[in-house]
């Protein structure tokens, strides 16, 4: 943690927090002492150790990425974008996860690259949901980002049978050991010097954990004051699996076993009973979700690639559901994800008023922070953490900056990010991450991806080559 007082002098535009929402301020200072903001707007008259010229900058709070898998998803670049399975209602999730397994070197390279991408798209807090791997916490700590570390555990593994049905290989003893290992990783994260790493309790999927594991995970999260997350209502296959097991929707089941609550973050809550692709038994899920106080981690990209979408962002918000934004897949570019989330909400609603720039910005900042129980994140206000992103108003993609937030979301995205502070510490300077080496990691990721594809026949349920599961986009 820095102990300096830094002043961003005369920022041309500021997205300041007024206590209930973001609003523009012009030509003002932002001052922070150590990790905490002391002043937003006006002229800061106190002493400063360092002054940053803000006259050609738009200052905004760092974005919160509420759901990401930075270790493995970069290895699916060029593999998953056109991949789907018609027999599984188009989702390619299960086939891909069964056939393509990345080695530890590849996962370390993936995180190095993804963390850089997160910072460069303006993210200062990320929820990293990953299988524990050596070096994870060192890289997360070194990156300068603020993390919620979610080590994966589950009682069952997915398996696809010869008729393309999703099956489950249960091993509850292994699941219990993974839960205990996850607790140790979270505790280690929270002891990490710098204090920017916290744990989030992450039973992997609603359908791969036993009821007792889900109950224990929720109880453990509540006893220890950690947030709680899982994958739920993320595919039609999963929806029907839970209906078959319990004659309840996944959200109804989660509510009935006490999993839902204000500390629960649901990735992705798309296939709920009122969704037009589901339409099952009355459509009570949205109200159930809102009444529980749980938040949704909304990640439109992976679903859009299968031709699927939440129905719809504006409806969830109107019913009172807190929604934050995540990337889930590569690219780890939250700015682009926000743009897609706006556009898809408008298409699904057939109404441009379904969501506007201000509402989407709120979701990606205060919405994500609130989901994590953090009133000190996602806001530029005295007392909040000094997690600040400066966008370059001189970049051609930002000009004209008549409304710089709109220009960032709809046009410039990550190209405009110039400086990033986390906890008052500069971690991106002149558009470069200071503590990460994505170029150095790229060769390792390429090597590990090639191995992952070569090893696919031994894992795939039909013994197919990687290039047959996910063919190239153009013929050779
Ligand atoms: Zn996910």
Short mmCIF file of C-alpha atoms and ligand atoms in Angstrom, two decimals:
data_model
loop_
_atom_site.label_atom_id
_atom_site.label_comp_id
_atom_site.label_asym_id
_atom_site.label_seq_id
_atom_site.Cartn_x
_atom_site.Cartn_y
_atom_site.Cartn_z
CA UNK A 1 0.00 0.00 0.00
CA UNK A 2 1.26 3.47 -0.88
CA UNK A 3 1.51 6.09 1.86
CA UNK A 4 1.91 9.00 -0.55
CA UNK A 5 -0.63 11.74 -1.12
CA UNK A 6 -1.26 12.02 -4.85
CA UNK A 7 -3.31 14.70 -6.58
CA UNK A 8 -4.78 14.32 -10.05
CA UNK A 9 -4.82 18.01 -10.82
CA UNK A 10 -7.55 19.65 -12.84
CA UNK A 11 -9.13 16.53 -14.33
CA UNK A 12 -11.13 17.66 -17.39
CA UNK A 13 -13.98 15.24 -16.61
CA UNK A 14 -14.73 13.22 -13.48
CA UNK A 15 -17.37 10.52 -12.90
CA UNK A 16 -17.89 11.41 -9.24
CA UNK A 17 -20.16 9.59 -6.79
CA UNK A 18 -22.78 11.79 -5.11
CA UNK A 19 -23.88 9.22 -2.52
CA UNK A 20 -26.54 7.61 -4.69
CA UNK A 21 -25.19 7.71 -8.24
CA UNK A 22 -22.41 8.81 -10.57
CA UNK A 23 -22.48 12.36 -11.94
CA UNK A 24 -20.15 14.40 -14.10
CA UNK A 25 -17.88 17.04 -12.66
CA UNK A 26 -15.62 19.27 -14.80
CA UNK A 27 -12.13 20.63 -14.17
CA UNK A 28 -11.52 19.43 -10.62
CA UNK A 29 -8.90 17.68 -8.51
CA UNK A 30 -8.93 14.18 -7.10
CA UNK A 31 -6.70 13.65 -4.06
CA UNK A 32 -5.89 10.40 -2.33
CA UNK A 33 -3.74 9.64 0.69
CA UNK A 34 -2.34 6.13 0.66
CA UNK A 35 -5.15 3.82 -0.44
CA UNK A 36 -8.06 6.21 0.33
CA UNK A 37 -9.65 9.04 -1.63
CA UNK A 38 -9.79 12.28 0.38
CA UNK A 39 -11.27 14.71 -2.14
CA UNK A 40 -13.16 14.57 -5.46
CA UNK A 41 -13.69 17.80 -7.38
CA UNK A 42 -12.86 21.40 -6.56
CA UNK A 43 -9.32 22.54 -5.80
CA UNK A 44 -7.25 20.43 -3.40
CA UNK A 45 -5.24 22.82 -1.23
CA UNK A 46 -3.35 20.28 0.90
CA UNK A 47 0.23 19.13 0.48
CA UNK A 48 0.94 16.49 -2.16
CA UNK A 49 3.85 14.13 -2.70
CA UNK A 50 3.02 13.83 -6.35
CA UNK A 51 0.88 15.69 -8.86
CA UNK A 52 -0.57 14.10 -12.01
CA UNK A 53 -1.80 16.39 -14.79
CA UNK A 54 -5.48 15.62 -15.36
CA UNK A 55 -6.21 18.35 -17.89
CA UNK A 56 -6.57 15.86 -20.79
CA UNK A 57 -8.03 13.02 -18.75
CA UNK A 58 -11.45 11.60 -17.88
CA UNK A 59 -11.24 10.14 -14.36
CA UNK A 60 -13.57 7.30 -13.50
CA UNK A 61 -13.74 4.67 -10.79
CA UNK A 62 -12.06 1.37 -11.61
CA UNK A 63 -14.44 -1.25 -13.03
CA UNK A 64 -15.43 -4.39 -11.14
CA UNK A 65 -15.31 -7.68 -13.09
CA UNK A 66 -17.72 -9.89 -11.19
CA UNK A 67 -17.01 -13.21 -12.93
CA UNK A 68 -13.86 -14.33 -14.74
CA UNK A 69 -11.76 -17.44 -15.41
CA UNK A 70 -8.43 -15.81 -16.29
CA UNK A 71 -6.29 -18.95 -16.03
CA UNK A 72 -7.97 -21.09 -18.65
CA UNK A 73 -10.06 -18.92 -20.97
CA UNK A 74 -7.15 -17.31 -22.85
CA UNK A 75 -6.25 -20.81 -24.11
CA UNK A 76 -9.62 -21.06 -25.86
CA UNK A 77 -8.81 -18.14 -28.16
CA UNK A 78 -9.37 -19.38 -31.70
CA UNK A 79 -11.03 -22.54 -30.34
CA UNK A 80 -14.36 -21.67 -28.79
CA UNK A 81 -15.75 -18.67 -30.65
CA UNK A 82 -17.69 -20.74 -33.27
CA UNK A 83 -17.99 -23.93 -31.21
CA UNK A 84 -21.35 -25.32 -30.08
CA UNK A 85 -23.20 -28.63 -29.73
CA UNK A 86 -26.72 -28.79 -31.21
CA UNK A 87 -27.68 -31.84 -29.09
CA UNK A 88 -26.97 -29.80 -25.95
CA UNK A 89 -29.15 -26.84 -26.92
CA UNK A 90 -26.12 -25.37 -28.70
CA UNK A 91 -23.88 -24.89 -25.68
CA UNK A 92 -20.32 -26.11 -26.26
CA UNK A 93 -19.42 -25.76 -22.59
CA UNK A 94 -19.53 -29.42 -21.61
CA UNK A 95 -17.87 -30.86 -24.69
CA UNK A 96 -15.06 -28.31 -24.51
CA UNK A 97 -14.39 -28.64 -20.80
CA UNK A 98 -14.24 -32.43 -21.12
CA UNK A 99 -11.98 -32.52 -24.21
CA UNK A 100 -9.65 -29.57 -23.68
CA UNK A 101 -7.64 -29.44 -20.46
CA UNK A 102 -4.86 -26.88 -20.09
CA UNK A 103 -1.64 -27.71 -18.21
CA UNK A 104 -0.33 -25.71 -15.23
CA UNK A 105 2.24 -23.75 -17.27
CA UNK A 106 -0.51 -22.70 -19.64
CA UNK A 107 -2.74 -21.62 -16.78
CA UNK A 108 0.02 -19.45 -15.31
CA UNK A 109 0.65 -17.90 -18.74
CA UNK A 110 -3.10 -17.37 -19.20
CA UNK A 111 -3.45 -15.50 -15.92
CA UNK A 112 -0.45 -13.26 -16.70
CA UNK A 113 -2.04 -12.28 -20.01
CA UNK A 114 -5.61 -12.00 -18.74
CA UNK A 115 -4.68 -9.89 -15.71
CA UNK A 116 -2.92 -7.42 -18.03
CA UNK A 117 -5.98 -7.32 -20.25
CA UNK A 118 -8.24 -6.69 -17.26
CA UNK A 119 -6.16 -3.71 -16.11
CA UNK A 120 -5.93 -2.30 -19.63
CA UNK A 121 -9.72 -2.30 -19.98
CA UNK A 122 -10.10 -0.31 -16.76
CA UNK A 123 -10.76 -3.14 -14.30
CA UNK A 124 -9.35 -2.63 -10.80
CA UNK A 125 -11.28 -5.40 -8.96
CA UNK A 126 -11.80 -8.88 -10.39
CA UNK A 127 -13.43 -12.08 -9.18
CA UNK A 128 -11.03 -14.84 -10.28
CA UNK A 129 -12.82 -18.22 -10.33
CA UNK A 130 -10.21 -20.86 -11.03
CA UNK A 131 -8.83 -24.23 -10.07
CA UNK A 132 -5.94 -23.66 -7.62
CA UNK A 133 -2.52 -23.72 -9.31
CA UNK A 134 0.93 -22.98 -7.92
CA UNK A 135 1.93 -19.36 -8.47
CA UNK A 136 -1.65 -18.07 -8.54
CA UNK A 137 -1.48 -15.81 -5.52
CA UNK A 138 2.02 -14.54 -6.39
CA UNK A 139 0.82 -13.42 -9.83
CA UNK A 140 -2.43 -11.97 -8.47
CA UNK A 141 -0.50 -10.05 -5.80
CA UNK A 142 2.20 -8.85 -8.20
CA UNK A 143 -0.34 -7.65 -10.81
CA UNK A 144 -1.48 -4.79 -8.56
CA UNK A 145 -5.16 -5.66 -9.16
CA UNK A 146 -7.63 -6.15 -6.33
CA UNK A 147 -8.91 -9.73 -6.40
CA UNK A 148 -11.60 -11.93 -4.97
CA UNK A 149 -9.92 -15.32 -5.17
CA UNK A 150 -12.45 -18.12 -5.79
CA UNK A 151 -10.81 -21.57 -5.74
CA UNK A 152 -13.04 -24.10 -7.53
CA UNK A 153 -14.53 -27.12 -5.80
CA UNK A 154 -17.28 -29.57 -6.79
CA UNK A 155 -18.46 -33.11 -6.03
CA UNK A 156 -18.95 -34.24 -9.61
CA UNK A 157 -17.21 -33.97 -12.96
CA UNK A 158 -19.04 -33.61 -16.23
CA UNK A 159 -18.95 -36.53 -18.63
CA UNK A 160 -20.66 -36.86 -22.01
CA UNK A 161 -22.00 -40.26 -22.98
CA UNK A 162 -22.05 -41.76 -26.47
CA UNK A 163 -25.50 -40.25 -27.15
CA UNK A 164 -24.28 -36.78 -26.15
CA UNK A 165 -26.14 -36.81 -22.85
CA UNK A 166 -24.57 -34.93 -19.96
CA UNK A 167 -23.62 -37.32 -17.18
CA UNK A 168 -21.97 -36.79 -13.80
CA UNK A 169 -19.10 -38.69 -12.20
CA UNK A 170 -19.67 -38.23 -8.48
CA UNK A 171 -16.85 -38.39 -5.93
CA UNK A 172 -18.02 -36.69 -2.76
CA UNK A 173 -14.81 -37.44 -0.84
CA UNK A 174 -12.78 -35.68 -3.54
CA UNK A 175 -15.26 -32.80 -3.46
CA UNK A 176 -14.82 -32.45 0.29
CA UNK A 177 -11.02 -32.41 -0.07
CA UNK A 178 -11.29 -29.75 -2.78
CA UNK A 179 -13.53 -27.65 -0.51
CA UNK A 180 -10.95 -27.88 2.28
CA UNK A 181 -8.14 -27.00 -0.14
CA UNK A 182 -10.19 -24.01 -1.34
CA UNK A 183 -10.48 -22.76 2.24
CA UNK A 184 -6.69 -22.95 2.64
CA UNK A 185 -6.13 -21.00 -0.61
CA UNK A 186 -8.59 -18.28 0.48
CA UNK A 187 -6.90 -17.98 3.87
CA UNK A 188 -3.49 -17.78 2.22
CA UNK A 189 -4.80 -15.11 -0.17
CA UNK A 190 -6.05 -13.01 2.70
CA UNK A 191 -2.64 -13.18 4.41
CA UNK A 192 -0.93 -11.98 1.25
CA UNK A 193 1.08 -8.78 1.77
CA UNK A 194 -0.62 -5.76 0.25
CA UNK A 195 -4.08 -6.73 1.51
CA UNK A 196 -5.73 -6.67 -1.93
CA UNK A 197 -6.60 -10.37 -2.08
CA UNK A 198 -9.76 -11.71 -0.46
CA UNK A 199 -11.59 -15.00 -0.75
CA UNK A 200 -14.93 -15.78 -2.38
CA UNK A 201 -16.56 -19.16 -1.68
CA UNK A 202 -17.07 -20.92 -5.02
CA UNK A 203 -18.85 -24.26 -5.27
CA UNK A 204 -18.45 -24.65 -9.03
CA UNK A 205 -21.94 -25.35 -10.38
CA UNK A 206 -25.40 -25.84 -8.96
CA UNK A 207 -25.60 -29.29 -10.61
CA UNK A 208 -22.10 -30.59 -9.74
CA UNK A 209 -22.37 -30.09 -5.97
CA UNK A 210 -24.47 -32.08 -3.54
CA UNK A 211 -27.13 -30.31 -1.54
CA UNK A 212 -25.02 -30.70 1.60
CA UNK A 213 -21.97 -29.14 -0.10
CA UNK A 214 -24.07 -26.19 -1.28
CA UNK A 215 -25.54 -25.75 2.20
CA UNK A 216 -22.10 -26.04 3.83
CA UNK A 217 -20.55 -23.59 1.36
CA UNK A 218 -23.27 -21.01 2.04
CA UNK A 219 -22.98 -21.49 5.80
CA UNK A 220 -19.19 -21.22 5.65
CA UNK A 221 -19.39 -18.02 3.58
CA UNK A 222 -21.84 -16.47 6.04
CA UNK A 223 -19.88 -17.53 9.13
CA UNK A 224 -16.66 -16.08 7.74
CA UNK A 225 -18.11 -12.96 6.08
CA UNK A 226 -16.98 -13.93 2.59
CA UNK A 227 -19.13 -13.54 -0.55
CA UNK A 228 -20.50 -16.66 -2.23
CA UNK A 229 -20.86 -17.53 -5.89
CA UNK A 230 -21.67 -20.38 -8.27
CA UNK A 231 -22.75 -21.08 -11.83
CA UNK A 232 -26.54 -21.37 -12.00
CA UNK A 233 -29.10 -21.13 -14.81
CA UNK A 234 -26.23 -21.04 -17.29
CA UNK A 235 -27.53 -23.59 -19.79
CA UNK A 236 -30.77 -25.24 -20.82
CA UNK A 237 -29.11 -28.60 -20.15
CA UNK A 238 -28.51 -27.58 -16.53
CA UNK A 239 -32.04 -26.19 -16.18
CA UNK A 240 -33.56 -29.50 -17.29
CA UNK A 241 -31.13 -31.52 -15.16
CA UNK A 242 -32.26 -29.69 -12.01
CA UNK A 243 -35.93 -29.98 -13.01
CA UNK A 244 -35.40 -33.73 -13.53
CA UNK A 245 -33.74 -34.11 -10.12
CA UNK A 246 -35.92 -31.81 -8.01
CA UNK A 247 -38.93 -30.74 -10.13
CA UNK A 248 -37.78 -27.21 -9.36
CA UNK A 249 -35.99 -24.54 -11.34
CA UNK A 250 -32.32 -24.11 -10.44
CA UNK A 251 -33.13 -20.79 -8.73
CA UNK A 252 -36.07 -22.32 -6.86
CA UNK A 253 -33.86 -25.17 -5.67
CA UNK A 254 -31.12 -22.72 -4.62
CA UNK A 255 -33.67 -20.60 -2.74
CA UNK A 256 -35.17 -23.64 -1.01
CA UNK A 257 -31.81 -24.86 0.31
CA UNK A 258 -30.89 -21.41 1.62
CA UNK A 259 -28.19 -20.67 -0.94
CA UNK A 260 -29.63 -17.35 -2.11
CA UNK A 261 -29.11 -14.19 -0.09
CA UNK A 262 -27.57 -10.70 -0.35
CA UNK A 263 -24.06 -12.24 -0.26
CA UNK A 264 -24.73 -14.61 -3.18
CA UNK A 265 -23.54 -13.77 -6.69
CA UNK A 266 -25.09 -15.84 -9.45
CA UNK A 267 -23.29 -16.52 -12.69
CA UNK A 268 -25.26 -16.29 -14.92
CA UNK A 269 -28.99 -16.59 -14.10
CA UNK A 270 -29.95 -16.46 -17.78
CA UNK A 271 -32.11 -19.58 -18.20
CA UNK A 272 -34.73 -18.75 -15.61
CA UNK A 273 -38.30 -19.99 -15.87
CA UNK A 274 -39.57 -16.84 -17.61
CA UNK A 275 -36.93 -16.91 -20.35
CA UNK A 276 -38.57 -17.39 -23.78
CA UNK A 277 -36.41 -20.50 -24.40
CA UNK A 278 -37.64 -22.06 -21.12
CA UNK A 279 -41.18 -20.92 -20.28
CA UNK A 280 -41.79 -23.29 -17.40
CA UNK A 281 -44.45 -23.18 -14.70
CA UNK A 282 -45.38 -19.58 -14.15
CA UNK A 283 -42.19 -17.58 -14.29
CA UNK A 284 -41.56 -16.92 -10.59
CA UNK A 285 -37.76 -16.98 -10.79
CA UNK A 286 -37.16 -13.28 -11.33
CA UNK A 287 -39.20 -12.35 -8.27
CA UNK A 288 -37.48 -15.11 -6.31
CA UNK A 289 -34.13 -13.67 -7.30
CA UNK A 290 -35.08 -10.09 -6.45
CA UNK A 291 -36.64 -10.99 -3.11
CA UNK A 292 -33.51 -12.91 -2.02
CA UNK A 293 -31.26 -9.89 -2.53
CA UNK A 294 -28.81 -12.00 -4.54
CA UNK A 295 -26.83 -10.37 -7.36
CA UNK A 296 -26.31 -11.55 -10.92
CA UNK A 297 -22.89 -11.64 -12.60
CA UNK A 298 -23.94 -10.89 -16.18
CA UNK A 299 -21.49 -11.96 -18.89
CA UNK A 300 -23.15 -11.69 -22.31
CA UNK A 301 -20.26 -12.81 -24.58
CA UNK A 302 -20.22 -16.60 -24.08
CA UNK A 303 -23.99 -16.85 -24.49
CA UNK A 304 -24.18 -14.51 -27.47
CA UNK A 305 -21.72 -16.81 -29.24
CA UNK A 306 -24.28 -19.64 -28.92
CA UNK A 307 -27.09 -17.32 -30.08
CA UNK A 308 -28.42 -16.87 -26.53
CA UNK A 309 -29.06 -13.85 -24.32
CA UNK A 310 -30.47 -12.76 -20.99
CA UNK A 311 -34.11 -11.62 -21.27
CA UNK A 312 -33.30 -8.89 -20.40
CA UNK A 313 -31.00 -6.66 -18.37
CA UNK A 314 -33.61 -3.89 -18.03
CA UNK A 315 -36.28 -6.32 -16.82
CA UNK A 316 -33.98 -7.69 -14.11
CA UNK A 317 -33.11 -4.18 -12.95
CA UNK A 318 -36.72 -3.02 -13.03
CA UNK A 319 -37.67 -5.93 -10.77
CA UNK A 320 -34.94 -4.82 -8.32
CA UNK A 321 -32.18 -7.34 -9.05
CA UNK A 322 -28.65 -6.04 -8.54
CA UNK A 323 -26.63 -6.84 -11.66
CA UNK A 324 -22.86 -6.63 -12.10
CA UNK A 325 -20.82 -7.36 -15.23
CA UNK A 326 -18.21 -10.05 -15.83
CA UNK A 327 -16.20 -11.31 -18.79
CA UNK A 328 -16.34 -15.09 -18.19
CA UNK A 329 -14.37 -15.75 -21.41
CA UNK A 330 -11.57 -14.12 -23.41
CA UNK A 331 -11.15 -11.31 -24.14
CA UNK A 332 -10.90 -10.02 -20.57
CA UNK A 333 -12.09 -6.67 -21.80
CA UNK A 334 -14.84 -5.40 -19.55
CA UNK A 335 -15.35 -2.24 -21.61
CA UNK A 336 -16.31 -4.32 -24.66
CA UNK A 337 -18.48 -6.54 -22.47
CA UNK A 338 -20.43 -3.51 -21.24
CA UNK A 339 -21.07 -2.46 -24.83
CA UNK A 340 -22.36 -5.91 -25.75
CA UNK A 341 -24.53 -6.00 -22.62
CA UNK A 342 -26.21 -2.72 -23.60
CA UNK A 343 -26.78 -3.75 -27.19
CA UNK A 344 -28.17 -7.21 -26.38
CA UNK A 345 -30.49 -5.82 -23.70
CA UNK A 346 -31.90 -3.43 -26.26
CA UNK A 347 -32.29 -6.16 -28.89
CA UNK A 348 -33.96 -8.60 -26.45
CA UNK A 349 -36.31 -5.87 -25.23
CA UNK A 350 -36.80 -4.53 -28.76
CA UNK A 351 -36.51 -1.17 -27.04
CA UNK A 352 -33.51 1.13 -26.81
CA UNK A 353 -34.73 2.28 -23.39
CA UNK A 354 -34.00 -1.15 -21.86
CA UNK A 355 -30.68 0.17 -20.54
CA UNK A 356 -28.67 3.34 -21.00
CA UNK A 357 -24.99 4.22 -20.58
CA UNK A 358 -25.40 5.45 -17.00
CA UNK A 359 -27.18 2.27 -15.88
CA UNK A 360 -24.58 -0.01 -17.49
CA UNK A 361 -21.73 2.02 -15.98
CA UNK A 362 -23.37 1.69 -12.60
CA UNK A 363 -23.62 -2.10 -13.01
CA UNK A 364 -19.91 -2.37 -13.88
CA UNK A 365 -18.86 -0.20 -10.94
CA UNK A 366 -21.14 0.21 -7.90
CA UNK A 367 -23.30 -2.78 -8.92
CA UNK A 368 -20.35 -5.15 -8.83
CA UNK A 369 -19.00 -3.54 -5.66
CA UNK A 370 -22.36 -3.85 -3.90
CA UNK A 371 -22.55 -7.53 -4.88
CA UNK A 372 -19.23 -8.01 -3.07
CA UNK A 373 -20.49 -6.02 -0.07
CA UNK A 374 -18.00 -3.23 -0.80
CA UNK A 375 -19.43 0.29 -0.46
CA UNK A 376 -15.81 1.53 -0.72
CA UNK A 377 -15.29 0.30 -4.31
CA UNK A 378 -16.71 1.35 -7.68
CA UNK A 379 -17.11 4.98 -6.63
CA UNK A 380 -15.05 8.15 -6.67
CA UNK A 381 -15.89 9.69 -3.30
CA UNK A 382 -14.03 10.64 -0.13
CA UNK A 383 -13.46 7.52 1.97
CA UNK A 384 -13.58 5.13 -1.00
CA UNK A 385 -10.53 3.13 -2.07
CA UNK A 386 -8.28 4.98 -4.51
CA UNK A 387 -9.05 2.66 -7.45
CA UNK A 388 -9.01 5.17 -10.30
CA UNK A 389 -8.82 4.90 -14.09
CA UNK A 390 -7.69 7.81 -16.26
CA UNK A 391 -8.79 7.84 -19.89
CA UNK A 392 -6.83 9.77 -22.49
CA UNK A 393 -8.96 12.50 -24.06
CA UNK A 394 -6.26 13.05 -26.69
CA UNK A 395 -6.60 9.54 -28.10
CA UNK A 396 -8.36 9.81 -31.48
CA UNK A 397 -10.81 7.09 -30.42
CA UNK A 398 -11.96 9.36 -27.58
CA UNK A 399 -12.41 12.46 -29.75
CA UNK A 400 -14.65 14.31 -29.77
CA UNK A 401 -15.29 13.65 -26.10
CA UNK A 402 -18.58 15.46 -25.89
CA UNK A 403 -19.73 12.74 -23.45
CA UNK A 404 -16.60 10.77 -22.51
CA UNK A 405 -18.39 7.93 -20.72
CA UNK A 406 -20.49 7.17 -23.80
CA UNK A 407 -17.41 7.43 -26.00
CA UNK A 408 -15.52 5.01 -23.75
CA UNK A 409 -18.36 2.45 -23.76
CA UNK A 410 -19.49 2.67 -27.37
CA UNK A 411 -16.33 3.63 -29.26
CA UNK A 412 -12.93 3.75 -27.58
CA UNK A 413 -13.06 0.98 -24.93
CA UNK A 414 -9.61 -0.16 -23.72
CA UNK A 415 -7.75 1.99 -26.25
CA UNK A 416 -8.41 5.05 -24.08
CA UNK A 417 -7.08 3.64 -20.78
CA UNK A 418 -3.83 5.45 -19.97
CA UNK A 419 -3.23 5.27 -16.18
CA UNK A 420 -4.71 2.98 -13.54
CA UNK A 421 -4.36 3.32 -9.77
CA UNK A 422 -5.33 0.54 -7.37
CA UNK A 423 -5.16 1.23 -3.65
CA UNK A 424 -3.51 4.55 -4.56
CA UNK A 425 -0.68 2.75 -6.37
CA UNK A 426 0.05 3.30 -10.05
CA UNK A 427 -0.21 -0.08 -11.82
CA UNK A 428 -0.75 1.02 -15.45
CA UNK A 429 1.35 3.87 -16.84
CA UNK A 430 1.07 5.20 -20.37
CA UNK A 431 -1.16 2.27 -21.32
CA UNK A 432 1.30 -0.38 -20.09
CA UNK A 433 0.91 -2.68 -17.08
CA UNK A 434 3.85 -2.05 -14.77
CA UNK A 435 4.05 -5.44 -13.05
CA UNK A 436 2.90 -7.94 -15.69
CA UNK A 437 4.58 -9.34 -18.81
CA UNK A 438 1.86 -10.50 -21.22
CA UNK A 439 4.28 -10.64 -24.18
CA UNK A 440 6.59 -12.92 -22.21
CA UNK A 441 3.72 -15.25 -21.32
CA UNK A 442 2.33 -15.53 -24.85
CA UNK A 443 4.82 -18.12 -26.13
CA UNK A 444 4.10 -20.40 -23.18
CA UNK A 445 0.35 -20.10 -23.74
CA UNK A 446 0.77 -20.99 -27.42
CA UNK A 447 2.79 -24.07 -26.50
CA UNK A 448 0.28 -25.17 -23.85
CA UNK A 449 -2.69 -24.57 -26.16
CA UNK A 450 -1.07 -26.73 -28.85
CA UNK A 451 -0.57 -29.52 -26.28
CA UNK A 452 -4.17 -29.14 -25.08
CA UNK A 453 -5.41 -29.66 -28.66
CA UNK A 454 -3.07 -32.63 -29.29
CA UNK A 455 -4.25 -34.36 -26.11
CA UNK A 456 -7.96 -33.94 -26.95
CA UNK A 457 -8.52 -37.41 -28.51
CA UNK A 458 -7.61 -39.11 -25.22
CA UNK A 459 -10.24 -37.05 -23.39
CA UNK A 460 -13.02 -36.52 -25.94
CA UNK A 461 -16.02 -38.86 -25.65
CA UNK A 462 -15.67 -39.74 -29.35
CA UNK A 463 -11.86 -39.70 -29.39
CA UNK A 464 -11.81 -36.90 -31.94
CA UNK A 465 -8.86 -34.69 -32.81
CA UNK A 466 -8.92 -31.15 -31.41
CA UNK A 467 -9.19 -29.76 -34.93
CA UNK A 468 -12.28 -31.90 -35.56
CA UNK A 469 -14.01 -30.73 -32.37
CA UNK A 470 -13.24 -27.10 -33.15
CA UNK A 471 -12.32 -26.74 -36.84
CA UNK A 472 -10.49 -23.70 -38.17
CA UNK A 473 -12.61 -20.80 -39.40
CA UNK A 474 -11.35 -21.11 -43.00
CA UNK A 475 -10.61 -24.32 -44.89
CA UNK A 476 -6.96 -25.06 -45.71
ZN1 LIG B 1 -18.04 -18.90 -15.53
#
